[in-house]
Short mmCIF file of C-alpha atoms and ligand atoms in Angstrom, two decimals:
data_model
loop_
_atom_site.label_atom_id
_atom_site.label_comp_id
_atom_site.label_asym_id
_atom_site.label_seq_id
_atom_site.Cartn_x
_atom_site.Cartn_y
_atom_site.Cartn_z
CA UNK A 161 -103.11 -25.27 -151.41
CA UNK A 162 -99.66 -26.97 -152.09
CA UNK A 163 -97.60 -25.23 -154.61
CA UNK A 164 -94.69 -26.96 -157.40
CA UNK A 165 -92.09 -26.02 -158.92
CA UNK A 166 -92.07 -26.60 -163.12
CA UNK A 167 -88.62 -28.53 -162.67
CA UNK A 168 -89.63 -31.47 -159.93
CA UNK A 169 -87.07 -30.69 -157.05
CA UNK A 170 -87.39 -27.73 -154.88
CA UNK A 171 -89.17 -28.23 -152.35
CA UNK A 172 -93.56 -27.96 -152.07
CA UNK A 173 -94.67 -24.96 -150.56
CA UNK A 174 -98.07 -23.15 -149.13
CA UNK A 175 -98.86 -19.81 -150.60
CA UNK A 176 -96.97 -17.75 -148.12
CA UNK A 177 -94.06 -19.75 -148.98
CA UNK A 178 -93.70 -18.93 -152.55
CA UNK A 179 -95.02 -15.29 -152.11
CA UNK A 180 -92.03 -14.49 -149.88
CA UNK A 181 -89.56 -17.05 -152.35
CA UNK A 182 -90.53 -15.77 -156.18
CA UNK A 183 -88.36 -18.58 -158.06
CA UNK A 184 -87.94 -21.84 -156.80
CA UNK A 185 -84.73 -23.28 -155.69
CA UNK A 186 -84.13 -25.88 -158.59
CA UNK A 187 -84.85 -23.00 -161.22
CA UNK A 188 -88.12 -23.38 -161.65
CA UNK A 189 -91.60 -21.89 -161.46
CA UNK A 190 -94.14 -22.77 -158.98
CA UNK A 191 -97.33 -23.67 -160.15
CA UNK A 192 -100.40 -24.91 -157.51
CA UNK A 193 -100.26 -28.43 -157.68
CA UNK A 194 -103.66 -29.01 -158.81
CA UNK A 195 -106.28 -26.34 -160.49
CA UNK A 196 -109.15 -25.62 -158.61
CA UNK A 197 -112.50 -25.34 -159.96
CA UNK A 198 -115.85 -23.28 -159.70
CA UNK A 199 -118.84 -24.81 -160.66
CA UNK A 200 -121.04 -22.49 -162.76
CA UNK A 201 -123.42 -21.72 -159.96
CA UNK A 202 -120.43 -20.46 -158.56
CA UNK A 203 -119.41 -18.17 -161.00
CA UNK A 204 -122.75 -17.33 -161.82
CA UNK A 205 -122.71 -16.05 -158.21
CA UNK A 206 -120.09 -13.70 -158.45
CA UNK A 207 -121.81 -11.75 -161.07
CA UNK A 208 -122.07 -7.96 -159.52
CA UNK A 209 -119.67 -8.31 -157.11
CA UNK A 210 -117.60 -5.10 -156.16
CA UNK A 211 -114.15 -5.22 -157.77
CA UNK A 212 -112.20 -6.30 -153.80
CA UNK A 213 -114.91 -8.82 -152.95
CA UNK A 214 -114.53 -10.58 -155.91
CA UNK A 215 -110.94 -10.88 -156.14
CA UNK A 216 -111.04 -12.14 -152.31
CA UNK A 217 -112.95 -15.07 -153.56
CA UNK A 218 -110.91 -15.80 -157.21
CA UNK A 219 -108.24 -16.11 -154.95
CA UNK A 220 -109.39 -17.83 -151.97
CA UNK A 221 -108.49 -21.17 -153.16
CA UNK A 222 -104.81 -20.32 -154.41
CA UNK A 223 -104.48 -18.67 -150.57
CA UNK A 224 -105.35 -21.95 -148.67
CA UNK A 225 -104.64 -21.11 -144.57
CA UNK A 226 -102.15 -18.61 -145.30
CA UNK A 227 -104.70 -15.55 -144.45
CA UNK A 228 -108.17 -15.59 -143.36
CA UNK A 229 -111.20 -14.97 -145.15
CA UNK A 230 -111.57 -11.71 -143.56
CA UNK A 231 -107.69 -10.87 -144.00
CA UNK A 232 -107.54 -11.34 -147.32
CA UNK A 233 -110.90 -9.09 -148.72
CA UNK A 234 -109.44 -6.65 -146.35
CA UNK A 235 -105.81 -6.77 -148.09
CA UNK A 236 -108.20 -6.46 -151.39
CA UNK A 237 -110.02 -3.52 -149.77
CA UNK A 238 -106.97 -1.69 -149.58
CA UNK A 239 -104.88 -2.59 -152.20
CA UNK A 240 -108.10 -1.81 -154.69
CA UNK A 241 -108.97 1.58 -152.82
CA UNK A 242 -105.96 3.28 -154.46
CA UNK A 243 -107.29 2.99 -158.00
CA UNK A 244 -108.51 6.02 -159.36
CA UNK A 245 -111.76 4.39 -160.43
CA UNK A 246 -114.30 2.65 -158.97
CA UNK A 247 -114.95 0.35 -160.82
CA UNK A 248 -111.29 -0.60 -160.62
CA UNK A 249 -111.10 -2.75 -164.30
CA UNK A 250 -113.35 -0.99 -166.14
CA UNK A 251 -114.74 -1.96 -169.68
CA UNK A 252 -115.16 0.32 -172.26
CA UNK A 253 -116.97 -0.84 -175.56
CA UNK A 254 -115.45 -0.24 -179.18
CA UNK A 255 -117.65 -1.24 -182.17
CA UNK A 256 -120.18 -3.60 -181.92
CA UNK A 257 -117.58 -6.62 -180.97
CA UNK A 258 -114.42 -5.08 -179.55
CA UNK A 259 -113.98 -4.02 -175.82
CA UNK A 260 -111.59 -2.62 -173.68
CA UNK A 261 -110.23 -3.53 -170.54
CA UNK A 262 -108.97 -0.58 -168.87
CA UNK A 263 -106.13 -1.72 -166.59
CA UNK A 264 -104.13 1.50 -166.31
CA UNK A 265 -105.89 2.88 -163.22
CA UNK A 266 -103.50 2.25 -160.33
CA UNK A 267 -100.95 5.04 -159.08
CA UNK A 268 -98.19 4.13 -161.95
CA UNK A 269 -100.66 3.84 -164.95
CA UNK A 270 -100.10 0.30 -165.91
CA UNK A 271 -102.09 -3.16 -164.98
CA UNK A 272 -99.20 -4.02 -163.09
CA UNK A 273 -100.45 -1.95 -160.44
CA UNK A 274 -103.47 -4.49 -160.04
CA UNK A 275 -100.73 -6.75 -159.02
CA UNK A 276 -98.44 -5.01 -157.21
CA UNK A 277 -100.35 -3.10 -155.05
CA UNK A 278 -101.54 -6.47 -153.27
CA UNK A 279 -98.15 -8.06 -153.65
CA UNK A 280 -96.55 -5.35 -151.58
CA UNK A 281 -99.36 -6.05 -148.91
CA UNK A 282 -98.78 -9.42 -148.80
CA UNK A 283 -95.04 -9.01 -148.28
CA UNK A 284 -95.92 -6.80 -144.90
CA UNK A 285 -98.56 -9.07 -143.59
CA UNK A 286 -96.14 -12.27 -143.68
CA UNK A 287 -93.12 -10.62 -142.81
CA UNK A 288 -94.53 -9.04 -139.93
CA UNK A 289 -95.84 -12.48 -139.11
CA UNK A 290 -92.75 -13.88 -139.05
CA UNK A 291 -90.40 -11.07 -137.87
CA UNK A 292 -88.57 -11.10 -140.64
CA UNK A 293 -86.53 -8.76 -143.54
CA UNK A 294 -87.12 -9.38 -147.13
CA UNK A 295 -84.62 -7.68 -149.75
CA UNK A 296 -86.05 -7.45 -153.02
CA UNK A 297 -83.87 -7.02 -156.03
CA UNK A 298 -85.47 -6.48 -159.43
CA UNK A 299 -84.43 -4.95 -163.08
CA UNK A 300 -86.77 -3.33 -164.73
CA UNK A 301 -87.24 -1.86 -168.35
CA UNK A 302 -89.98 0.78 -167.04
CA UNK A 303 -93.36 -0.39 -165.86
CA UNK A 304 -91.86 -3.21 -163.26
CA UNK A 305 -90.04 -0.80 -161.42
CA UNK A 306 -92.45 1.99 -160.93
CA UNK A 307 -95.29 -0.16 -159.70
CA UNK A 308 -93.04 -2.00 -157.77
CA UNK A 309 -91.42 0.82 -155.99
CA UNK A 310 -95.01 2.00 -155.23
CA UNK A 311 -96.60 -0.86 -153.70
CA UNK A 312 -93.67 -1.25 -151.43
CA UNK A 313 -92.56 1.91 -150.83
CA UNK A 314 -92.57 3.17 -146.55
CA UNK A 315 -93.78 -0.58 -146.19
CA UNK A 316 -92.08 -2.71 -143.06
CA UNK A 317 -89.63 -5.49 -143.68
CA UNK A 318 -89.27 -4.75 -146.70
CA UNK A 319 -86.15 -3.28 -149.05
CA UNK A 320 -86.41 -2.77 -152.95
CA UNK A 321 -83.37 -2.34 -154.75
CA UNK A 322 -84.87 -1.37 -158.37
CA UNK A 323 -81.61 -1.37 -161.22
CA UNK A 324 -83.00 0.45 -164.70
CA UNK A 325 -80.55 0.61 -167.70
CA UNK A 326 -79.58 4.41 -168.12
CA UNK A 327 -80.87 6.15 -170.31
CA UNK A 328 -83.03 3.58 -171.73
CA UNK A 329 -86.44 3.96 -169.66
CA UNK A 330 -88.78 6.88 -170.68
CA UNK A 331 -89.01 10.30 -168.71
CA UNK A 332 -92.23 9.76 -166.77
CA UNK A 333 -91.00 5.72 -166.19
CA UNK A 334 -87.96 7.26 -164.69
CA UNK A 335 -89.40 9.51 -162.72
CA UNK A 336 -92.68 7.90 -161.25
CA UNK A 337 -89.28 5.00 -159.50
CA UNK A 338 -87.28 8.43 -158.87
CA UNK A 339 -89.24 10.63 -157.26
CA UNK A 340 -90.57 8.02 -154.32
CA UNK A 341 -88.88 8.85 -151.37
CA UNK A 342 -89.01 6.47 -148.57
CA UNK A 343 -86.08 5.10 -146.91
CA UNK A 344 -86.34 1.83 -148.19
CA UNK A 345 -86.23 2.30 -151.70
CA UNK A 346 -83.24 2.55 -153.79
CA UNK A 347 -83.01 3.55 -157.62
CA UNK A 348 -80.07 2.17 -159.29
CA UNK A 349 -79.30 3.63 -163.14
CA UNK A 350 -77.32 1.17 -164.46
CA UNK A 351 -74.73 1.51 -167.55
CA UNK A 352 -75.82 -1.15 -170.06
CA UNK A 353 -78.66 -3.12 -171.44
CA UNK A 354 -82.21 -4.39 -169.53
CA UNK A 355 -80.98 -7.48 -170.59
CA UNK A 356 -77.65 -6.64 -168.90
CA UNK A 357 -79.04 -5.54 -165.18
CA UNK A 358 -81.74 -8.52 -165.53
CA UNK A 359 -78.54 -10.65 -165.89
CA UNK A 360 -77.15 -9.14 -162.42
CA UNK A 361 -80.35 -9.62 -160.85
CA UNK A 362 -80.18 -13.10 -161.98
CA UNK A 363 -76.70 -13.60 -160.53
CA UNK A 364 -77.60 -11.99 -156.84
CA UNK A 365 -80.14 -14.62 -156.32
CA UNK A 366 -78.12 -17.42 -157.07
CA UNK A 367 -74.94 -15.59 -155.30
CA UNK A 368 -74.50 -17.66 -151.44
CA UNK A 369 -72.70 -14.89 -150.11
CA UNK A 370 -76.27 -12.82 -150.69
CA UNK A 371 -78.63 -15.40 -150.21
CA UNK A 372 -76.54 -16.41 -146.34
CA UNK A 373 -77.17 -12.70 -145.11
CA UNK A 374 -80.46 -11.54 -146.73
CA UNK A 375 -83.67 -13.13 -147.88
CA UNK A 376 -83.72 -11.97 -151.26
CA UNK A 377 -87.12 -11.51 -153.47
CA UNK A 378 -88.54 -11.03 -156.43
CA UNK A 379 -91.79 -9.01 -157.49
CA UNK A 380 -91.31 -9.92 -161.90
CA UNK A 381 -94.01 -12.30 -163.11
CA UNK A 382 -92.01 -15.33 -161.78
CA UNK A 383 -93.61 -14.35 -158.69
CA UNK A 384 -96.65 -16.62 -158.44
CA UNK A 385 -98.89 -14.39 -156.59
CA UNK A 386 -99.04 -11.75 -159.21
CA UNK A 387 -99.99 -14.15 -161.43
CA UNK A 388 -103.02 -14.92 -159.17
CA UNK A 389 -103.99 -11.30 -158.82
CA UNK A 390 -104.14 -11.01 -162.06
CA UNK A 391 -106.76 -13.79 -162.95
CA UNK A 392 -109.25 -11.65 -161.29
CA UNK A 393 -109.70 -9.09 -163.85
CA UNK A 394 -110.68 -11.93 -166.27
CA UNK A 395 -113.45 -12.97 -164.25
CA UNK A 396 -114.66 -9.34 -163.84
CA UNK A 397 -114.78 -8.70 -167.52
CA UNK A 398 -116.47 -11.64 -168.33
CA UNK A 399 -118.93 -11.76 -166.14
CA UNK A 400 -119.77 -8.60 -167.38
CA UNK A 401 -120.24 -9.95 -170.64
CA UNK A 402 -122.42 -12.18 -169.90
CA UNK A 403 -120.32 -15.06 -168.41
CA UNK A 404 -121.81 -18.05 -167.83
CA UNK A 405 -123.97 -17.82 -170.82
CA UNK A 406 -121.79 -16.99 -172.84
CA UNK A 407 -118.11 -17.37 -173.44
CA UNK A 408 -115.45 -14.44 -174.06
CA UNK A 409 -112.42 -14.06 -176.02
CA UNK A 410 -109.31 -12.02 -174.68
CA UNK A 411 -105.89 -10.22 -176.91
CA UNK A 412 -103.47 -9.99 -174.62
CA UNK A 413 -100.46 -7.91 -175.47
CA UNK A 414 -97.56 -10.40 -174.25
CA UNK A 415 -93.97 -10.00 -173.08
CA UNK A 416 -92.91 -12.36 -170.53
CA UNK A 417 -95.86 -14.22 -171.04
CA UNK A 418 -97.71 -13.60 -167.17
CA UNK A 419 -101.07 -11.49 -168.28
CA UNK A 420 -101.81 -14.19 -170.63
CA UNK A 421 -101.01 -16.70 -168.40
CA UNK A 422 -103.40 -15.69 -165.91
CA UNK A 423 -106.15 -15.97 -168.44
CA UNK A 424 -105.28 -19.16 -168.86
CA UNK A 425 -105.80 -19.99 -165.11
CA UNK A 426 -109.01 -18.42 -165.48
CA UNK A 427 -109.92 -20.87 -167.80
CA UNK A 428 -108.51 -23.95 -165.68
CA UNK A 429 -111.13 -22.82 -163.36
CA UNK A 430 -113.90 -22.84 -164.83
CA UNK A 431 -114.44 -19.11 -166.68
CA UNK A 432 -115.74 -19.65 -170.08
CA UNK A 433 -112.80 -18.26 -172.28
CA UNK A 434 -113.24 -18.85 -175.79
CA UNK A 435 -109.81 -18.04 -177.28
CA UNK A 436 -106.89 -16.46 -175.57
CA UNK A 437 -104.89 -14.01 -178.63
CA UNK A 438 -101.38 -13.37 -177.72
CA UNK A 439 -100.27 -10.62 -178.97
CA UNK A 440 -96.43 -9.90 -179.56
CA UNK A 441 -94.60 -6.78 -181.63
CA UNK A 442 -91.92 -7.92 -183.75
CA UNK A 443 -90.11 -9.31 -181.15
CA UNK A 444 -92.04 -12.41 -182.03
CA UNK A 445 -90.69 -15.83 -180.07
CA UNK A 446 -93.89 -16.43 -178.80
CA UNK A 447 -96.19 -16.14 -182.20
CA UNK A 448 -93.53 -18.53 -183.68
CA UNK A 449 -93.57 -21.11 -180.74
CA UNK A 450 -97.13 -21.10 -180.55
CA UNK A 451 -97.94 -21.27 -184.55
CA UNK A 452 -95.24 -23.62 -185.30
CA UNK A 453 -93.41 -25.07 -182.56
CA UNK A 454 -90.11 -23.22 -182.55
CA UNK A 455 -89.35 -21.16 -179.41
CA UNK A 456 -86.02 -19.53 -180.36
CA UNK A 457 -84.65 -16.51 -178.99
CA UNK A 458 -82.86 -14.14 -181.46
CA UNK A 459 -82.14 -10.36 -180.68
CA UNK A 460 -84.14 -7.87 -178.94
CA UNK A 461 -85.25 -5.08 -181.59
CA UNK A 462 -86.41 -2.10 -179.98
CA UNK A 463 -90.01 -0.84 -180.43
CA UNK A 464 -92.03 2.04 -179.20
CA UNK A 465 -93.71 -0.83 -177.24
CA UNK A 466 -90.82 -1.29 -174.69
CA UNK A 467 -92.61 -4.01 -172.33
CA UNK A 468 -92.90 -6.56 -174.65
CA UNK A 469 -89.53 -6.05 -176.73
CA UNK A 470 -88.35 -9.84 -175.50
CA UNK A 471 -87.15 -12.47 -176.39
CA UNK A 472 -87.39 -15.31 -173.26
CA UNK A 473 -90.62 -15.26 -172.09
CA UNK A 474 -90.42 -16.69 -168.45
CA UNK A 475 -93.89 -17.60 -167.70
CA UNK A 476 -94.05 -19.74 -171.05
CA UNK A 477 -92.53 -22.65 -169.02
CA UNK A 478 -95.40 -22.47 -166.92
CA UNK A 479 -98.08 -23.17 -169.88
CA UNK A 480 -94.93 -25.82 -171.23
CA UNK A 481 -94.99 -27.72 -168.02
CA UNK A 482 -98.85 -27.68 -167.80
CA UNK A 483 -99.74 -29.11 -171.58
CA UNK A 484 -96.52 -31.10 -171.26
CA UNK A 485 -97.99 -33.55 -168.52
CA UNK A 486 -96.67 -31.82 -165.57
CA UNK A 487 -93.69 -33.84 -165.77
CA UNK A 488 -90.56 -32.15 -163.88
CA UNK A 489 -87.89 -34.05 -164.95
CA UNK A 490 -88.95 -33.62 -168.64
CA UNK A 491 -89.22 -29.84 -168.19
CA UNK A 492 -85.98 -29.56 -166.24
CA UNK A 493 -84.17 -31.16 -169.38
CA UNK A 494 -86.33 -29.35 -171.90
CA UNK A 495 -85.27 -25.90 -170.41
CA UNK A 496 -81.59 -26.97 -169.85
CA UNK A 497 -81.59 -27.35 -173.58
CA UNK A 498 -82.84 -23.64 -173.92
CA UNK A 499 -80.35 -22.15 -171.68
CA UNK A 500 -77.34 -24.32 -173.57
CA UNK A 501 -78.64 -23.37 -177.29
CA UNK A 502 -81.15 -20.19 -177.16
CA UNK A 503 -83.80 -22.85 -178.64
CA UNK A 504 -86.11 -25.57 -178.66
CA UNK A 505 -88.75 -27.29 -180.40
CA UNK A 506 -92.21 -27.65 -178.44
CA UNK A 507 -93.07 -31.58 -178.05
CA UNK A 508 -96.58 -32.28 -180.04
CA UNK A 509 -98.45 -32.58 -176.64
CA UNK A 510 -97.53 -28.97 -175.73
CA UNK A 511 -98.45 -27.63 -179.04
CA UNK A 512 -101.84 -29.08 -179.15
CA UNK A 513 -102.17 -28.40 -175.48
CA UNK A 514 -101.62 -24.86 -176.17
CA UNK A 515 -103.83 -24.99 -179.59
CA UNK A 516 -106.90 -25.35 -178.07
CA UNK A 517 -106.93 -21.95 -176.34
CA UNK A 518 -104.31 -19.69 -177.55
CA UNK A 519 -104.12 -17.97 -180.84
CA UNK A 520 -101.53 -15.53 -181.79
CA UNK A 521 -100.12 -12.73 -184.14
CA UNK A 522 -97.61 -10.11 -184.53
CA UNK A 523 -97.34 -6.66 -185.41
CA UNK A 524 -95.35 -4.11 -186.82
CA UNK A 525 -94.75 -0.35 -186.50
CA UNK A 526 -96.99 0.03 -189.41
CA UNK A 527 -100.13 -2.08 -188.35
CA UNK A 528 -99.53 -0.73 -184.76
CA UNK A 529 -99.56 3.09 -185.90
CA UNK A 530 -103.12 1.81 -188.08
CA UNK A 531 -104.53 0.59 -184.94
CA UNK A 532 -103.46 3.39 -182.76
CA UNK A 533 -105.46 5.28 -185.57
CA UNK A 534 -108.61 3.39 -185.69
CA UNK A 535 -109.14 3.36 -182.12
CA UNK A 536 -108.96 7.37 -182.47
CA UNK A 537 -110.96 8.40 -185.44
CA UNK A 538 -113.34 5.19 -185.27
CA UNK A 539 -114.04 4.69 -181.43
CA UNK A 540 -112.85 8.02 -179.67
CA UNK A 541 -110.56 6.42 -177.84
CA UNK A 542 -106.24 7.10 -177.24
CA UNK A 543 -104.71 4.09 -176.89
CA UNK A 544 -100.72 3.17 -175.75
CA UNK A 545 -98.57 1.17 -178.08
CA UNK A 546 -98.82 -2.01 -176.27
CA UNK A 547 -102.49 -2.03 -176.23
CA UNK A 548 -102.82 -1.36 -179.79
CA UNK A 549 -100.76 -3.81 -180.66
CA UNK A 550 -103.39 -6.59 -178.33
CA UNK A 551 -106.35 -4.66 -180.21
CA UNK A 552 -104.78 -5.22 -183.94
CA UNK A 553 -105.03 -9.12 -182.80
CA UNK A 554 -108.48 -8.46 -181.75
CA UNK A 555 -108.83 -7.19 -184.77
CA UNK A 556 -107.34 -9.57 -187.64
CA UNK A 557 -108.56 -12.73 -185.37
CA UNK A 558 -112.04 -13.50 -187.09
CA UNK A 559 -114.22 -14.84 -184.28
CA UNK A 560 -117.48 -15.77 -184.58
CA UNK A 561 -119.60 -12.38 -184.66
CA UNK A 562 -120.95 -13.42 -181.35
CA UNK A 563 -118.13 -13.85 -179.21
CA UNK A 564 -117.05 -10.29 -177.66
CA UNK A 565 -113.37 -9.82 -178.00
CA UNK A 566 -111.57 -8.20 -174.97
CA UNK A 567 -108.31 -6.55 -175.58
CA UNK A 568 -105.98 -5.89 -171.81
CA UNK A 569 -105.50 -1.83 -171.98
CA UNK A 570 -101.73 -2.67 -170.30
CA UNK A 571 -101.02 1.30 -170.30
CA UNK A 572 -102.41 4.62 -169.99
CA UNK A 573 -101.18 6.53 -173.42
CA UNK A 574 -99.57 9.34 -171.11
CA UNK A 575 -96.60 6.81 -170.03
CA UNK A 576 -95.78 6.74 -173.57
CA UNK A 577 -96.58 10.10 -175.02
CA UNK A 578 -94.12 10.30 -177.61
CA UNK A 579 -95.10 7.41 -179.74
CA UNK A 580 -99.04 8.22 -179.32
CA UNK A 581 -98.52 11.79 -180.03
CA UNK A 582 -96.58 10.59 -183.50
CA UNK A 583 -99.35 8.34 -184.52
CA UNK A 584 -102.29 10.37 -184.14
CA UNK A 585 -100.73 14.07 -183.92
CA UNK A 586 -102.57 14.36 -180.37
CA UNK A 587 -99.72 14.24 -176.97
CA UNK A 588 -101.96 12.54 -174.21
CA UNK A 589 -101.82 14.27 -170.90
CA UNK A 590 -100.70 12.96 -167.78
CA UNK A 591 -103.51 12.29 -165.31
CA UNK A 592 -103.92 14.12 -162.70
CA UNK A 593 -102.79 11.63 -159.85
CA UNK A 594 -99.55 12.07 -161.65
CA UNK A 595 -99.81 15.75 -162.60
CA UNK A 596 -96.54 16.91 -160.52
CA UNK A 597 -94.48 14.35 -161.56
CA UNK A 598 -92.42 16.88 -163.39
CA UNK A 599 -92.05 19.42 -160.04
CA UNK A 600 -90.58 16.46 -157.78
CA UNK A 601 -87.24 16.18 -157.34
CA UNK A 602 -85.53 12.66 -158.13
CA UNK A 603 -83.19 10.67 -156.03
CA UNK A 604 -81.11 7.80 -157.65
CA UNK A 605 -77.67 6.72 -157.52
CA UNK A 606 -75.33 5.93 -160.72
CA UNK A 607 -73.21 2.53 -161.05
CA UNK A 608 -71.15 0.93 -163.90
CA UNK A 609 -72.15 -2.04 -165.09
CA UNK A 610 -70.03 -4.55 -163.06
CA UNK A 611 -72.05 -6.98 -160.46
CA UNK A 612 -68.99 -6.40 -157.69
CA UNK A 613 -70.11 -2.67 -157.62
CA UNK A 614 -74.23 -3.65 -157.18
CA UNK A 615 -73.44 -6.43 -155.03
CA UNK A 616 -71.20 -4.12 -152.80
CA UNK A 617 -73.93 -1.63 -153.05
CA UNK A 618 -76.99 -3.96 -152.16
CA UNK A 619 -74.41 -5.54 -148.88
CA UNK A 620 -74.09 -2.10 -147.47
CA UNK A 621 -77.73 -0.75 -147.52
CA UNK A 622 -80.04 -4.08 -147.21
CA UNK A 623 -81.55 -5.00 -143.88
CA UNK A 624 -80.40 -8.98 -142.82
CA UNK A 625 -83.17 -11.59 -143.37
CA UNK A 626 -83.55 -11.20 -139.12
C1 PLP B 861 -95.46 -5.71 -168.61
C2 PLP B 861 -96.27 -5.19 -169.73
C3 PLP B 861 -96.74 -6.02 -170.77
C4 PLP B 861 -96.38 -7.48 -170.88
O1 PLP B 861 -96.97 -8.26 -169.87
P1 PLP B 861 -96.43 -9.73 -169.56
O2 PLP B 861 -97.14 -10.17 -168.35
O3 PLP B 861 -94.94 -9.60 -169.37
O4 PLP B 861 -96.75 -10.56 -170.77
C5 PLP B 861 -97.55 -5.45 -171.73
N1 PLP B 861 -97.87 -4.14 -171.71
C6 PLP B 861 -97.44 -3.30 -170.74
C7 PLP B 861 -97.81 -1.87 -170.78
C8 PLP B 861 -96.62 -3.80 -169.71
O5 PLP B 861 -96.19 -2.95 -168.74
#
């Protein structure tokens, strides 16, 4: 498999090649350069499959040569042993339409475990391969970092330099990047924004000095392989449903625009996906692009739904690019006109691209606090903020009464207590994979926020590319 980037000049690449690069050197995304595609005998195939065996064959095709059959179910294997249950994704139902998909059983609580966790063993296997050091540098507002720091922590070749804005992350976010102590992890609290430390993340991989010494490397949703991992999860839960017979819909609650994204792979190859909802808070760039064409970034307004307070969605060029006619050159310009003004108009062929599988919606404190409430009192269940927010989509988008609705359960309600425990008067509690959280003692260091100080700080700790 032979892998693009969205802006037409950096170079092609296998998949080992853009696991170990995360953006592409023009300043794009890499996308495979064609989609491929099960038949339905095929999927109808995978039906009962245990969780690892089918994710080894979802993502066979994306993998090419890069690992073996047998190396990459046994990568699955492990990476998909650490979950807490079995059934790694499981489904729980609602009402008679509305399901669950519980994503919050990895080590830090949130789906981006189900990524992570097989990122960080990818990392090992190709570095080890090829004798070489990979730095990775990342800013995180909370669930990034932990499950980051998690899959990679004790692992060889690998460094993670993990910046969170002081102050601004919650207690048990802090604490489950904190309290990991392996020597190759370091927790930076910066002074400043998320937007701010993203900025200086930004700047390291584009800084020569940096790039000369170290291999530096990313593990956000740019990262193409975590997109992959997480396409899985939308086979599993359809074919559960019923899949081929029947098609599924999905509510995605969307920041950066990667979960959704993946469904929409899932669709390019073949899954029957009926409508994709994306669900944003009030920080709402995507539900305007998508219902009317205008992607423009205003300010962040914080919610009690931290991971999807944006307002540049990375992954969007991905779905741009895609319905846009794949054309580079196009996309390059489109996006230099973003980063100049903060805005843009979608052309007609992306809009109706995107209009035949994505809906979306947005929701406020109010209608997320409802939902939150619902889910409680109607189906005995505690949800967190962000997956509220994908279930009030669920919700408010009137599907045919035949057509199961899926909404992503991004979090387990214990990572954000506080807001739960003010909507429904109930404070969930941690589980117990997590239970000593509070007894471990954390370990991070303190910086201002000026890049000369991080860059200084990243120089004098990170291990040289070889
Ligand atoms: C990261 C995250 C999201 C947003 O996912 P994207 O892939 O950025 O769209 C939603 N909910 C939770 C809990 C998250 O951690």
């Amino acid at each position: 498999m032979e892998y693009i980037s969205t802006r037409g000049t950096a170079p092609t690449m296998d998949f080992e090649g853009v696991t170990l690069a995360g953006l592409a050197n023009d300043g794009g995304l890499y996308l495979p350069s064609e989609w491929p595609r099960f038949t339905e005998a095929e999927i109808a195939d995978m039906a009962g499959l245990p969780y690892a065996q089918l994710a080894a064959k979802v993502m066979a095709p994306f993998v090419g040569d890069s690992l073996s059959e047998e190396e990459l179910l046994s990568l699955c294997e492990q990476a998909y042993g650490r979950f807490a249950h079995k059934a790694v994704t499981p489904l729980v139902q609602l009402d008679e339409q509305q399901w669950l998909l519980e994503l919050f059983h990895g080590p830090t609580l949130a789906f981006k475990d189900v990524a992570l966790q097989l990122l960080g063993l990818f990392f090992e296997t190709f570095l080890s391969r090829r004798k070489s050091n990979l730095t990775i540098v990342g800013a995180t507002s909370g669930d990034t970092g932990s499950a980051a720091i998690d899959a990679v922590a004790g692992r060889e070749g690998v460094d993670i330099f993990m910046l969170h804005p002081a102050g601004r992350v919650s207690d048990v976010q802090r604490r489950q990047m904190t309290t990991v102590r392996a020597p190759n992890v370091y927790n930076i609290a910066i002074e400043g924004s998320f937007d701010d430390a993203q900025a200086m993340v930004k700047r390291m991989f584009g800084d020569e000095e940096l790039t000369s010494r170290f291999n530096i490397g990313a593990v956000n949703s740019i990262n193409w392989a975590r997109l992959m991992a997480q396409v899985v999860y939308y086979f599993a839960a359809a074919l559960q449903l019923g899949a081929q017979q029947r098609s599924v819909a999905f509510s995605v609650p969307t920041g950066n625009f990667g979960d959704v994204f993946a469904g929409y792979v899932a669709a390019q190859m073949g899954l029957p996906i009926e409508r994709l909802i994306v669900a944003t808070n009030v920080n709402d760039i995507l539900h305007r692009a998508l219902s009317d064409g205008d992607y423009s970034a205003g300010e962040v307004t914080p919610t009690v739904a931290p991971s999807m307070d944006i307002q540049v969605s990375s992954n969007f060029e991905r779905l741009l690019f895609d319905c846009g006619g794949r054309d580079g050159a196009a996309m390059a310009e489109q996006m230099r006109g973003f980063e100049a003004s903060k805005a843009m108009r979608l052309t007609n062929a992306q809009r109706e691209g995107a209009a035949g599988l994505f809906t979306s919606t947005r929701a406020d404190g109010d209608q997320l606090s409802q939902t939150l409430r619902w889910a409680h009192d109607e189906a005995g269940q505690v949800l967190d903020p962000h997956t509220a927010i994908g279930l009030h989509a669920a919700r408010e988008c009137a599907l045919d009464a035949d057509i199961p609705v899926v909404t992503l359960a991004t979090a387990h309600p214990a990572k954000f207590r506080d807001a739960v425990e003010r909507a429904i008067g109930q404070r969930p509690a941690l589980p117990a994979r997590v239970g000593d959280l509070f007894a471990r003692e954390e370990a991070y260091d303190s910086l201002p926020g000026d890049y000369d100080a991080v860059r200084a700080y990243v120089t004098e700790r990170a291990t040289p590319a070889d």
